[in-house]
XYZ file of C-alpha atoms in Angstrom:
322
model
C -19.645 -5.090 7.565
C -16.131 -7.624 8.358
C -13.906 -6.060 10.521
C -10.594 -4.272 8.774
C -7.469 -5.562 10.074
C -4.693 -2.954 10.460
C -1.329 -4.099 11.305
C 0.428 -1.808 13.687
C 3.823 -2.200 11.327
C 7.833 -1.879 13.295
C 7.000 -1.858 17.526
C 9.906 0.580 17.406
C 8.651 3.387 14.456
C 5.059 5.373 14.353
C 2.810 2.692 13.489
C 1.820 2.290 16.646
C 1.573 6.066 17.769
C -0.867 5.966 14.543
C -2.570 2.954 15.013
C -4.158 4.448 18.434
C -6.136 7.311 16.827
C -8.035 4.667 14.902
C -11.012 4.558 17.304
C -11.919 8.159 16.302
C -13.185 6.461 12.376
C -16.022 4.746 14.134
C -15.628 2.191 11.728
C -14.799 -1.431 12.474
C -10.862 -2.083 12.667
C -8.892 -4.596 14.923
C -5.954 -3.765 15.300
C -3.093 -6.022 15.072
C -0.074 -5.769 17.746
C 1.254 -7.223 21.076
C -1.120 -4.936 23.414
C 1.756 -4.613 26.035
C 3.310 -2.303 23.180
C 1.056 -0.101 22.536
C -0.213 -0.027 26.053
C 3.131 1.178 27.183
C 3.559 3.672 23.874
C -0.239 5.048 24.905
C 0.947 5.615 27.803
C 4.380 7.417 26.962
C 1.884 9.744 24.349
C -0.320 10.760 26.978
C -3.603 8.584 25.672
C -6.028 6.958 27.629
C -7.703 4.528 25.756
C -8.342 1.107 26.728
C -7.966 -2.079 24.548
C -10.313 -5.153 23.325
C -8.907 -8.253 22.684
C -10.258 -9.444 19.567
C -11.719 -12.485 18.688
C -13.344 -13.261 15.509
C -16.374 -15.426 16.777
C -16.877 -12.495 18.229
C -19.099 -9.588 16.542
C -18.013 -6.749 16.198
C -18.641 -3.870 18.633
C -17.782 0.285 18.390
C -17.353 1.610 21.669
C -15.340 5.347 22.222
C -11.954 5.936 23.672
C -11.524 2.155 22.646
C -9.001 0.034 20.841
C -10.370 -3.258 19.515
C -6.940 -5.484 19.484
C -5.492 -8.655 18.204
C -3.322 -10.438 20.317
C 0.046 -11.009 18.722
C 3.552 -10.946 21.337
C 6.360 -9.290 21.134
C 9.376 -10.893 21.882
C 11.186 -7.921 23.081
C 11.326 -5.011 24.998
C 9.750 -1.548 22.907
C 11.858 1.270 22.893
C 11.110 4.008 20.220
C 13.363 5.143 17.858
C 15.698 1.768 18.165
C 15.444 -0.824 15.353
C 16.005 -4.302 16.641
C 15.777 -7.866 14.497
C 14.236 -9.774 17.116
C 11.372 -7.986 16.068
C 11.208 -8.890 12.700
C 9.523 -12.389 12.882
C 6.939 -10.651 15.283
C 6.014 -8.078 11.910
C 6.322 -10.394 9.983
C 3.286 -12.871 11.547
C 1.118 -10.069 12.034
C 1.126 -9.735 8.462
C 0.517 -13.134 7.175
C -2.290 -13.675 10.105
C -3.398 -10.194 8.985
C -3.705 -11.391 4.839
C -4.637 -15.510 6.306
C -7.606 -14.018 7.862
C -8.721 -12.100 4.367
C -8.428 -15.030 2.217
C -10.307 -16.844 4.403
C -12.873 -14.352 4.194
C -13.533 -13.807 8.379
C -11.498 -9.904 7.516
C -12.992 -7.527 5.212
C -9.687 -5.402 4.870
C -6.059 -5.002 5.925
C -4.004 -1.751 6.065
C -0.948 -1.727 7.359
C 1.401 0.379 9.219
C 4.778 1.096 8.213
C 7.949 -2.029 8.006
C 11.231 -1.302 7.717
C 12.882 -3.856 5.286
C 16.273 -2.930 6.396
C 16.127 -4.153 9.565
C 14.147 -7.750 8.656
C 16.572 -8.020 5.971
C 19.467 -7.928 8.687
C 17.191 -10.962 10.700
C 18.235 -12.638 7.790
C 14.590 -12.770 6.548
C 14.784 -11.657 3.035
C 12.256 -8.465 2.409
C 11.602 -6.080 -0.128
C 8.249 -5.339 0.845
C 4.615 -5.585 1.942
C 3.921 -5.772 -2.050
C 5.964 -8.717 -2.336
C 5.134 -10.875 1.239
C 1.976 -10.548 0.139
C 2.062 -11.500 -3.603
C 4.037 -14.535 -2.652
C 1.555 -15.500 0.410
C -1.273 -15.346 -1.927
C 0.332 -16.962 -4.969
C -0.505 -13.889 -7.350
C 0.770 -10.926 -8.940
C -0.281 -7.603 -8.067
C 0.178 -4.177 -9.028
C 1.317 -1.118 -6.128
C -0.637 2.093 -6.305
C -0.775 4.795 -4.913
C -3.870 7.157 -4.250
C -4.689 10.517 -3.492
C -7.431 12.966 -4.485
C -5.011 14.578 -6.581
C -3.955 11.781 -8.906
C -3.361 7.827 -9.214
C 0.393 6.009 -10.284
C 1.135 2.671 -10.554
C 4.366 1.128 -11.298
C 5.608 -1.231 -13.341
C 8.243 -2.011 -11.463
C 8.759 -1.766 -7.122
C 11.572 -2.138 -4.537
C 14.740 -2.862 -8.173
C 17.200 -1.425 -8.019
C 17.862 1.115 -11.003
C 20.470 -0.980 -13.224
C 17.982 -3.948 -13.264
C 15.002 -1.937 -14.975
C 14.972 -1.754 -18.143
C 15.314 -5.489 -18.868
C 12.238 -5.660 -16.316
C 9.978 -3.926 -18.767
C 9.149 -6.527 -21.496
C 5.514 -6.818 -23.009
C 4.323 -9.698 -20.560
C 4.933 -7.884 -17.524
C 3.565 -4.712 -19.119
C 0.257 -6.436 -20.123
C -0.488 -7.874 -17.467
C 0.585 -4.925 -15.107
C -2.234 -3.136 -17.186
C -4.917 -5.979 -16.790
C -4.180 -6.075 -13.342
C -4.836 -2.198 -12.460
C -7.484 -2.148 -14.895
C -10.093 -4.921 -12.714
C -8.535 -2.814 -9.763
C -9.960 0.756 -10.844
C -13.163 -0.718 -12.182
C -14.356 -3.204 -8.988
C -11.608 -1.329 -6.120
C -12.421 2.613 -6.688
C -16.333 1.969 -9.431
C -14.750 3.314 -12.749
C -17.051 1.564 -15.630
C -14.523 2.278 -18.493
C -10.651 4.045 -16.781
C -8.472 5.816 -18.910
C -5.297 5.228 -18.482
C -1.619 7.341 -19.641
C 1.417 4.720 -19.821
C 4.875 7.036 -19.325
C 8.148 5.562 -20.895
C 11.345 4.438 -20.116
C 13.815 6.825 -20.916
C 13.730 10.521 -21.223
C 10.961 12.333 -23.494
C 10.529 8.263 -23.883
C 13.613 7.554 -26.551
C 13.163 10.613 -28.541
C 11.843 8.266 -31.566
C 14.715 5.141 -30.579
C 17.083 8.050 -29.836
C 17.676 7.643 -26.633
C 16.529 3.996 -25.958
C 14.359 1.421 -27.871
C 12.290 0.376 -25.626
C 9.610 2.411 -26.322
C 9.857 1.433 -29.571
C 9.338 -2.369 -28.792
C 7.832 -3.089 -25.880
C 5.451 0.525 -24.845
C 4.123 1.350 -27.967
C 3.302 -2.441 -29.520
C 1.565 -2.807 -25.652
C -0.509 0.944 -25.939
C -1.184 -0.553 -29.827
C -2.911 -4.218 -28.483
C -4.789 -2.118 -25.908
C -6.316 0.625 -28.633
C -7.297 -2.113 -30.481
C -9.171 -3.046 -27.648
C -11.018 -0.091 -27.586
C -9.532 0.642 -24.577
C -8.660 4.501 -23.440
C -4.724 3.610 -23.374
C -2.744 6.541 -24.211
C 1.315 7.218 -24.545
C 3.732 6.285 -23.548
C 4.230 10.562 -22.306
C 7.789 11.787 -20.992
C 8.392 11.865 -17.521
C 9.447 15.120 -17.297
C 5.927 16.643 -18.538
C 2.899 13.534 -17.975
C 1.141 15.021 -14.751
C 1.526 18.038 -16.068
C -1.900 17.215 -17.561
C -3.981 15.378 -14.907
C -7.476 15.782 -16.036
C -9.124 12.924 -17.893
C -7.433 10.105 -16.360
C -7.594 7.736 -13.683
C -4.102 6.453 -13.495
C -0.764 6.851 -15.077
C 1.243 4.157 -15.268
C 5.568 5.077 -13.863
C 7.358 2.391 -15.357
C 9.444 2.429 -12.086
C 9.577 3.438 -8.612
C 11.412 6.862 -8.789
C 10.461 7.859 -11.832
C 5.893 8.173 -10.314
C 6.394 8.455 -6.758
C 8.427 12.150 -5.983
C 5.440 13.420 -8.068
C 2.607 12.189 -6.057
C 3.915 12.563 -2.871
C 5.559 15.930 -3.829
C 1.444 16.727 -4.730
C -0.161 14.714 -1.376
C 2.498 14.078 0.691
C 0.564 12.159 4.105
C -2.714 11.432 2.577
C -2.372 9.513 -0.246
C -3.080 5.978 0.354
C -1.257 2.609 -1.379
C -3.325 -0.560 -1.967
C -2.273 -3.442 -3.619
C -4.091 -4.481 -7.314
C -4.508 -8.334 -7.161
C -5.012 -9.424 -4.840
C -8.219 -11.940 -3.352
C -8.530 -9.329 -0.706
C -8.562 -5.504 -0.713
C -4.543 -4.295 0.491
C -4.607 -0.587 1.440
C -1.071 1.298 3.150
C 0.127 4.367 4.220
C 1.988 6.633 1.805
C 5.186 6.326 3.843
C 8.099 5.105 6.213
C 8.778 4.675 10.353
C 9.845 8.052 10.416
C 11.677 6.018 13.682
C 13.323 9.801 15.007
C 9.379 10.561 15.251
C 8.477 7.540 17.618
C 7.040 7.578 20.566
C 7.007 12.150 20.372
C 3.521 12.556 19.762
C 4.191 14.731 15.788
C 3.266 11.806 14.191
C 0.216 12.583 12.126
C -2.022 9.478 11.826
C -3.947 11.794 8.226
C -2.598 8.715 5.730
C -3.124 5.415 7.909
C -6.881 7.179 9.206
C -7.372 7.755 4.904
C -5.823 3.975 3.932
C -8.628 2.427 6.458
C -11.053 4.760 5.236
C -10.567 3.890 1.099
C -10.341 0.398 2.625
C -14.142 0.625 4.068
C -15.611 2.160 0.557
C -13.215 0.121 -1.938
C -15.186 -2.783 0.402
C -18.519 -0.765 -0.645
C -17.894 -1.248 -3.928
C -16.967 -5.049 -4.289
C -20.490 -5.080 -2.660
C -21.724 -3.074 -5.569
C -19.867 -4.364 -8.475
């Protein structure tokens, strides 16, 4: 397997802490980041690790207590827990370098540690999230999917103010979303005939139009079209009860961020994985943020990042068999 690239994320957050544990997976992991930042964090946490510079012209070699690093220099001295907008370009450079390496076929997959959106925007760089960043870089449409052992939830809209959600839910957008999600479930997860449950936008899925029209004018017609194609798509379901029945469903489709993710994170926080479907490469991530107060304390769990790496490796295998 080609290397799985892992970007170390916001340097003042827990990303560097979590990356230090990845050698334990015995997978071909290469971490992108400043070796000095990683080394300083290892020293702070009392971890005895050796850091090996990685270059694509050399075969990956796993060694216990060694971490392969694609060195990208951070222009500032990093203090755990203290944000600095001057590190923002460094954070985005890691993302861009890793994505291009995947697009060029040099790497098998990309896994991202958390970044801090606000500090990047404070640096004067418009940034709404990894999903949108990679979609723009690759020039494609994507779907944000979070997955755990318990359930999978995709989001038709992602990082939008709530007041903008209703106008963003269009038939075209929902059609594209379902197609990307369906293809991903087949290729990335090896599900031959995915079964989907679609949530409504409004309370009680619109109550037959009395609590909103979007279910009648947009969501139901799209569902009907997919059903006519013989696909197991059901809905729209009222979001307050939809997740009570998770059997016979490969993914739930939520209309907006805080409709779908609270349920998934309540059931699986720390174990769920964020997947960007539709990219020309595999990308997974953690289900949490930068946790600045935990950076450098030894209290941050690497379970979600390790789960993201393991899922990326499994997706690589599924692609080979698809």
